[in-house]
Coordinates of C-alpha atoms and ligand atoms in Angstrom, one line a residue:
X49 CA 39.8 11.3 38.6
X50 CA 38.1 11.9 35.2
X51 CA 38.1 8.6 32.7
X52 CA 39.9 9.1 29.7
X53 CA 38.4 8.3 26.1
X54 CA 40.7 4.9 26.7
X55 CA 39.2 4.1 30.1
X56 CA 35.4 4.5 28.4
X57 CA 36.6 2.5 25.9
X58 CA 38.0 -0.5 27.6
X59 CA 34.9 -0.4 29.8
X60 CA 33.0 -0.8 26.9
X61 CA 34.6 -3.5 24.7
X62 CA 34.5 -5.3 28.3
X63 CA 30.3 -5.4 28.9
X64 CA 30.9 -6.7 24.9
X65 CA 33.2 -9.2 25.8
X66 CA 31.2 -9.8 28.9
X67 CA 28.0 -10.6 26.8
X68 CA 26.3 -7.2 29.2
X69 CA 23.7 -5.4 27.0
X70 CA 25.0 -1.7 26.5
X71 CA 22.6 0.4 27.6
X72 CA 21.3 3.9 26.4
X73 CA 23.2 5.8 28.9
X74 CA 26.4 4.5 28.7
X75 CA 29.4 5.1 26.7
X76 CA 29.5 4.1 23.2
X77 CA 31.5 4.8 20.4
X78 CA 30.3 7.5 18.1
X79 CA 30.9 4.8 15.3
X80 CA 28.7 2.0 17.5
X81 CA 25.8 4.3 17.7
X82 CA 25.5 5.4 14.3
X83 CA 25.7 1.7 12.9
X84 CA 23.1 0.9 15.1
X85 CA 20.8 4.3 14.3
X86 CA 21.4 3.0 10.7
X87 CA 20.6 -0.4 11.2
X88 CA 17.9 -0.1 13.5
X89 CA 15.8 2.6 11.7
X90 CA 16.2 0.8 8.6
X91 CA 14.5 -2.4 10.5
X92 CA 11.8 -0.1 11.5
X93 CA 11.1 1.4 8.3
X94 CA 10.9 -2.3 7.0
X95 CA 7.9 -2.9 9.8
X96 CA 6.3 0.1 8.4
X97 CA 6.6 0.3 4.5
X98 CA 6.1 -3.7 5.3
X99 CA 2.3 -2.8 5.9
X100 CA 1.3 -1.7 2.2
X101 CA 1.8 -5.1 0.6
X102 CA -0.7 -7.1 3.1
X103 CA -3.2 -3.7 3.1
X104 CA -3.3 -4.3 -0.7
X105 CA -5.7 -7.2 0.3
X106 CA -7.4 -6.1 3.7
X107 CA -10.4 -5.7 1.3
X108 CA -10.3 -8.6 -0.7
X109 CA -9.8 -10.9 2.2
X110 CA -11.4 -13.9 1.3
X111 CA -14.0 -14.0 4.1
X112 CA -14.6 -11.7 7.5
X113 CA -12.2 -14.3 9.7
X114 CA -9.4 -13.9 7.6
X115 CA -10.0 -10.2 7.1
X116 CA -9.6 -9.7 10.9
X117 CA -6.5 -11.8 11.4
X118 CA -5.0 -9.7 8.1
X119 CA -6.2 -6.4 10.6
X120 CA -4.2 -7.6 13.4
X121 CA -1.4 -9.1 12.0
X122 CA -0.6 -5.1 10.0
X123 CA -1.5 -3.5 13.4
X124 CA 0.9 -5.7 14.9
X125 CA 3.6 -4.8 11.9
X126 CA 2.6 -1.0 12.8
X127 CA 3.9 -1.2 16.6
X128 CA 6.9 -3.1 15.7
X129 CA 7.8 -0.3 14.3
X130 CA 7.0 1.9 17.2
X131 CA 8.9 0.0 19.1
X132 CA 12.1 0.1 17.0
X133 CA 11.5 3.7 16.4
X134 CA 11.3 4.5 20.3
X135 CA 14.4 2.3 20.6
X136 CA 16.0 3.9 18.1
X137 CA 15.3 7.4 19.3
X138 CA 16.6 6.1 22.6
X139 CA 20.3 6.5 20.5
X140 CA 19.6 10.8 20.3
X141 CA 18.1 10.4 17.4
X142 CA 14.4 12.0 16.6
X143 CA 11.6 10.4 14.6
X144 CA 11.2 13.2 13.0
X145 CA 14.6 12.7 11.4
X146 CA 14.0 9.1 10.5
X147 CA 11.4 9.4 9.2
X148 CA 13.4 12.5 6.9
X149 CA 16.0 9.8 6.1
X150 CA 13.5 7.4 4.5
X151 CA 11.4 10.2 2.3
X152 CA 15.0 11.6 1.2
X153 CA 16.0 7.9 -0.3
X154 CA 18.8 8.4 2.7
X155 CA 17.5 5.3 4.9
X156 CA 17.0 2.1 3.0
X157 CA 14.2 -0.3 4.0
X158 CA 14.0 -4.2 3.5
X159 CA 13.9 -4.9 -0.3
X160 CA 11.2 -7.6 -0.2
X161 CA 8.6 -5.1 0.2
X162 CA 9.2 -3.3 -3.3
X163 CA 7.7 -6.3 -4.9
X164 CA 3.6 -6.3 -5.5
X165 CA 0.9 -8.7 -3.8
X166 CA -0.6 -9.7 -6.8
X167 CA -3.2 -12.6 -5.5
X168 CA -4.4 -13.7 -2.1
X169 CA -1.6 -16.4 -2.1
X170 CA 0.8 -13.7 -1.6
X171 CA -0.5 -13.1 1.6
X172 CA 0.2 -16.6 2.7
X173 CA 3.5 -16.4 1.1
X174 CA 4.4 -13.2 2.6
X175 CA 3.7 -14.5 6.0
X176 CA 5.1 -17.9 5.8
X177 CA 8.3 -16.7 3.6
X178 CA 9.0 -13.2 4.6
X179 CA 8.0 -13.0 7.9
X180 CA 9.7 -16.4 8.3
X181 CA 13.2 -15.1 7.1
X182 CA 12.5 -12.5 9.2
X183 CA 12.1 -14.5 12.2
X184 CA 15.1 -16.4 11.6
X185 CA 17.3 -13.0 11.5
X186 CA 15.1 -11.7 14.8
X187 CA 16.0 -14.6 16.9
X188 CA 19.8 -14.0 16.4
X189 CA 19.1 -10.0 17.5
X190 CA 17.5 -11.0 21.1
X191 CA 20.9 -11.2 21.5
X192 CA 22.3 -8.2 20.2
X193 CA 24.7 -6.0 22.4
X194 CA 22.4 -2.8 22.4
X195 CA 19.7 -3.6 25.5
X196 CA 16.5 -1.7 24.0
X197 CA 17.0 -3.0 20.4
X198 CA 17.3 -6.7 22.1
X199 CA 14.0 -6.4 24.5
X200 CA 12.1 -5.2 21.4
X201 CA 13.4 -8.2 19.7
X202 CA 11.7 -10.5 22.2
X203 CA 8.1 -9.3 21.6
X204 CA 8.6 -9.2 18.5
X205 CA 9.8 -12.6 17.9
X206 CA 6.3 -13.6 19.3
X207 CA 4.1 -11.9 17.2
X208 CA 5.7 -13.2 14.4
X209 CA 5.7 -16.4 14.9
X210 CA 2.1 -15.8 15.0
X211 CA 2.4 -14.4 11.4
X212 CA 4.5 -17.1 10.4
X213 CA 2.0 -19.6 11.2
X214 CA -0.9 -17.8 9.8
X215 CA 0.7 -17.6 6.1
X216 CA 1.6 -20.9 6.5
X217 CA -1.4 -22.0 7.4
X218 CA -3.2 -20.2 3.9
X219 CA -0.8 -21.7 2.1
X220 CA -1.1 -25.1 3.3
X221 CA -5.3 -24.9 2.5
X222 CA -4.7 -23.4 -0.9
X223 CA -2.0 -26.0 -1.6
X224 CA -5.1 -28.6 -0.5
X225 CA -7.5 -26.7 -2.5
X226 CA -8.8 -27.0 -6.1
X227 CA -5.7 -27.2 -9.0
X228 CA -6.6 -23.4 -9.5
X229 CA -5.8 -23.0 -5.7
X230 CA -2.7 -25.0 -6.0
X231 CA -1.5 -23.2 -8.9
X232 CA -2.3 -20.2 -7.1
X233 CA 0.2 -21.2 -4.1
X234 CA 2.9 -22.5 -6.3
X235 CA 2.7 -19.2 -8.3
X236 CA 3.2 -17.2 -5.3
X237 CA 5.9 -19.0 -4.2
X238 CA 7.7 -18.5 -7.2
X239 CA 7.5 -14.8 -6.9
X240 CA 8.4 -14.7 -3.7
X241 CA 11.1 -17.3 -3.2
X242 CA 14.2 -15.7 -4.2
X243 CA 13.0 -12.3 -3.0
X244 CA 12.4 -13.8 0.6
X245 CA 16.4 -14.8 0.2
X246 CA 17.7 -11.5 -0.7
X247 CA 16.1 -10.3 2.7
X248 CA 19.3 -11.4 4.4
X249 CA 21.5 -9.2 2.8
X250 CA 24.9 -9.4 0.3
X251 CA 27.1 -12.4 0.7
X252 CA 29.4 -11.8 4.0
X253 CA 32.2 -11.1 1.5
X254 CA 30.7 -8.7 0.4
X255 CA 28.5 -6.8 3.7
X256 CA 30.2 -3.2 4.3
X257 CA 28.9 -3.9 7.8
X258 CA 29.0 -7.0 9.1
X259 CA 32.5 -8.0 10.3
X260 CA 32.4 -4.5 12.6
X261 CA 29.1 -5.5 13.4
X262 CA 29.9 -9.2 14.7
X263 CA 33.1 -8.1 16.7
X264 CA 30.5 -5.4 18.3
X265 CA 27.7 -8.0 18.6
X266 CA 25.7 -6.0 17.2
X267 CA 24.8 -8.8 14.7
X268 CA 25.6 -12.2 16.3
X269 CA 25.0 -14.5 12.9
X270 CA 25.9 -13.7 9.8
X271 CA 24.1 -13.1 6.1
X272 CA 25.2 -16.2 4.7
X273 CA 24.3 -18.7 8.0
X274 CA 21.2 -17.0 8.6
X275 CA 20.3 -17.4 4.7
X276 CA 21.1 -21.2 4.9
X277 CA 19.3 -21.9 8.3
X278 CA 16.1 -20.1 6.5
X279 CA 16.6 -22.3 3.7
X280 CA 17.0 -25.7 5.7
X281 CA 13.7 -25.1 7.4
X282 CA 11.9 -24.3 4.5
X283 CA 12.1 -27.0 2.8
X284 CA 10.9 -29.7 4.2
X285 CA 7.5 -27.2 4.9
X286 CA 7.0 -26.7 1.1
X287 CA 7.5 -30.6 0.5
X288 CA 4.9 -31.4 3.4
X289 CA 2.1 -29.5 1.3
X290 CA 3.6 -30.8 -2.1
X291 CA 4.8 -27.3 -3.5
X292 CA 8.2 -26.6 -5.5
X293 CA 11.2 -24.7 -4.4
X294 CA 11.6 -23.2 -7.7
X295 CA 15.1 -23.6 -7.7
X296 CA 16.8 -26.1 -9.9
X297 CA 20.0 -26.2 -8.3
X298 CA 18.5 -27.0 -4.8
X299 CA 19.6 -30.4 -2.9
X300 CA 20.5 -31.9 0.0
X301 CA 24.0 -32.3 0.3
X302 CA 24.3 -35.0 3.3
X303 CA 28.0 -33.9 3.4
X304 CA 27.9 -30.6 4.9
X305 CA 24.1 -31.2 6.2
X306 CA 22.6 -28.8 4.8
X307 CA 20.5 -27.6 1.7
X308 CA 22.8 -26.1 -1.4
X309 CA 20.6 -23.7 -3.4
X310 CA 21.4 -21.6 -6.1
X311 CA 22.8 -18.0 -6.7
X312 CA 20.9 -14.7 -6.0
X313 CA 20.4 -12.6 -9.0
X314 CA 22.5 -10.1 -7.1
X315 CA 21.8 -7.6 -9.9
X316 CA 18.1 -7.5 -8.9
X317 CA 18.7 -7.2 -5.2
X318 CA 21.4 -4.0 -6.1
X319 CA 18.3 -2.7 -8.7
X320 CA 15.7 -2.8 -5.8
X321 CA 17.7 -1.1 -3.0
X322 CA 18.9 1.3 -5.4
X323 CA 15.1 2.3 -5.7
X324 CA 14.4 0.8 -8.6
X325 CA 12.1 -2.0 -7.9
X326 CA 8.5 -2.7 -8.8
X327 CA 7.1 -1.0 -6.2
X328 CA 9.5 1.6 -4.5
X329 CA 8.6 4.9 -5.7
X330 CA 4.8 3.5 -4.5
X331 CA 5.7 2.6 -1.5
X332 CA 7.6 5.5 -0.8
X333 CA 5.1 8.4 -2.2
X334 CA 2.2 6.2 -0.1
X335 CA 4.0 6.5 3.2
X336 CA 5.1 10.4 2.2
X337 CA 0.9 10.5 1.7
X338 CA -0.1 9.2 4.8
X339 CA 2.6 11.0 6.6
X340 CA 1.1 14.5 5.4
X341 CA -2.5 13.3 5.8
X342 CA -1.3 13.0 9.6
X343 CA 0.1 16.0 10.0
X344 CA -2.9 17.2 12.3
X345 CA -2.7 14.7 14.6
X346 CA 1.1 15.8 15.5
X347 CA 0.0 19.2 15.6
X348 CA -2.7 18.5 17.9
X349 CA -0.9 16.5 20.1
X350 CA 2.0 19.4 20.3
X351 CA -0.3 21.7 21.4
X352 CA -2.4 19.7 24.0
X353 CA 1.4 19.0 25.4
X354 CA 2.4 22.8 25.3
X355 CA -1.0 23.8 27.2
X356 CA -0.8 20.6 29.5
X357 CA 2.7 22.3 30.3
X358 CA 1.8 26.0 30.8
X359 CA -1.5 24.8 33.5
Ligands
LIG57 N1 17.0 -4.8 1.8 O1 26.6 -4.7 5.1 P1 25.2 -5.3 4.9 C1 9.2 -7.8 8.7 C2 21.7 -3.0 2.6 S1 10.2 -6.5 8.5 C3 17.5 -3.6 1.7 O2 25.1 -6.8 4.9 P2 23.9 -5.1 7.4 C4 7.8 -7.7 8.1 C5 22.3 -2.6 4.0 O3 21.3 -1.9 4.7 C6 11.7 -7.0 9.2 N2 18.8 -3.2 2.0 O4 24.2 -4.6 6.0 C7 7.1 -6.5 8.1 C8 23.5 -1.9 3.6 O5 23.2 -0.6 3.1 P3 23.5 0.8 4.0 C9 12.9 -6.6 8.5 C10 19.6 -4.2 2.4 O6 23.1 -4.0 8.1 C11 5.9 -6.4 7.5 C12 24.0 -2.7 2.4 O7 22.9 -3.3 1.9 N3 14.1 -7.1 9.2 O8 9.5 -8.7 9.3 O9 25.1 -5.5 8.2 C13 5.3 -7.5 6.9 C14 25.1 -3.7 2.8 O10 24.6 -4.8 3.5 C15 19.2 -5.5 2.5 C16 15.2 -6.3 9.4 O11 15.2 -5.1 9.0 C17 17.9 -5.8 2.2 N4 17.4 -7.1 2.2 O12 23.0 -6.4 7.2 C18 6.0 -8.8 7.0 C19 16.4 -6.9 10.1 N5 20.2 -6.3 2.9 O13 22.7 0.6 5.3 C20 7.2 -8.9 7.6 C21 17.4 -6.0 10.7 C22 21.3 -5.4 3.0 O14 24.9 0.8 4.3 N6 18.5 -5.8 9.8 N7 20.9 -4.2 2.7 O15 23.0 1.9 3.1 C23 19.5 -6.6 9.7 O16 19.6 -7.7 10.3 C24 20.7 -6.2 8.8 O17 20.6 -4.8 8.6 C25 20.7 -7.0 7.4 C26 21.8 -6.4 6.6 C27 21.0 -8.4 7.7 C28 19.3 -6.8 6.7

């Protein structure tokens, strides 16, 4: 007997319920695949336009050792982005369309990367602030309901913790360093700071997405606890190399156990993903750039496919 749209349905808020990944063949609603294409592509256009910032450096590296973990740590930011774009396209999607979305302003990317890598210290804060927020949010999506989205999370979650530790780790020989050096580290972090907090999004009163996206498990934390559990670890690692949160309004609050901070300039955030940040319209004409400087290598590859067929 053929299933009904009911039956397909059921099944499927069952594997939810049932904590089972959803897999690319199955069911889904139409609504549960394009929240994922959304969310998904936008994460690996983050990976991708995430690259520029840290490449800003790659030839000012300090000396040869840091300039090769720099190389491998943007390589590694290139193939997360394969991966999410493979997972994605796993949803009936093509790259070629993604990648349409983004140049069209259509697809957003994470706002942190509009903002410009002014000194070496920004490539230890972008490693130990940004790739650290974005650790925290990762490790909540291993567990998101979509199977190929939550494998990629896994590999990814490792490599970044790599990255993590290597920003970190600048930071924490600058912050040791001459009072230039210092100031150098404390600077960056200012910049950085609130920037690296807007990464998780509006408040949950106000994300369009997120209560659909909880109840489908597609997202299995929200904004706002994610934020805080970003900012309770962070502290403590800026006070262990003597920097300043600069936030005034930050302090313990033994009560709830947790860190209060202060509030987001939520006007910025709206500027920046409205494409008016520092940096979007370079990011965005880069990546167009490099896009069309590669347009060979797709061509070459389609027709070494099409005569591989016709042999
Ligand atoms: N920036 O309803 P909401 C990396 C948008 S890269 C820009 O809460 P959602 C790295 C949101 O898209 C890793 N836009 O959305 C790489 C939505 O607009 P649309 C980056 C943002 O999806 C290189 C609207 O605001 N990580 O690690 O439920 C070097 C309403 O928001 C932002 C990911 O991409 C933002 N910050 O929750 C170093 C994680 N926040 O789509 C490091 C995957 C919100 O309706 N993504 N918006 O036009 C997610 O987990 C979720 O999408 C978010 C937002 C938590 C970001």
């Amino acid at each position: 007997m053929a299933e009904t749209t009911e039956d397909l349905e059921q099944a499927f808020e069952a594997k939810i319920a049932a904590e089972e990944k959803i897999e690319p063949k199955d069911w889904m609603p139409e609504a549960y695949r394009k929240n994922l294409v959304r969310q998904m592509s936008q994460h690996a256009h983050s990976e991708v336009i995430g690259m520029q910032p840290e490449g800003n450096w790659l030839t000012r590296a300090p000396t040869l050792k840091r300039k090769c973990i720099l190389l491998a740590k943007i390589q590694d930011e290139g193939g997360h982005g394969l991966y999410l774009y493979s997972a994605t396209e796993t949803l009936g999607v093509s790259r070629e369309e993604l990648i349409d979305a983004l140049h069209e302003g259509r697809a957003k990317y994470a706002s942190i990367f509009n903002y410009p890598s002014l000194t070496w210290a920004d490539i230890g804060a972008i490693g130990w602030l940004v790739d650290g927020a974005a650790i925290v949010n990762q490790i909540s999506l291993q567990r998101t309901s979509y199977g190929p989205y939550a494998r990629a999370m896994v590999r990814i979650c490792k490599e970044e913790s790599f990255h993590q530790r290597q920003g970190y780790e600048i930071m924490v020989e600058l912050a040791r360093g001459s009072d230039a050096q210092k100031a150098m580290a404390q600077d960056a972090l200012n910049r950085w700071w609130w920037p690296s907090l807007m990464m998780f999004g509006p408040h949950d009163a106000e994300s369009a997405h997120s209560a659909q996206s909880m109840l489908w498990k597609i997202k299995r934390q929200s904004n706002d606890d994610l934020r805080q559990k970003f900012v309770d670890q962070t502290v403590p690692q800026a006070e262990a190399i003597g920097l300043r949160i600069p936030d005034d309004a930050l302090v313990w609050n033994e009560a709830r156990g947790h860190y209060d901070f202060g509030e987001i300039d939520w006007d910025e955030f709206q500027r920046v993903i409205r494409g008016d940040g520092l940096c979007n319209r370079q990011r965005l004409r880069h990546h167009k750039q490099a896009h069309d400087d590669g347009a060979w290598v797709r061509e070459a590859m389609a027709a070494y496919a099409a005569r591989e067929e016709n042999v």
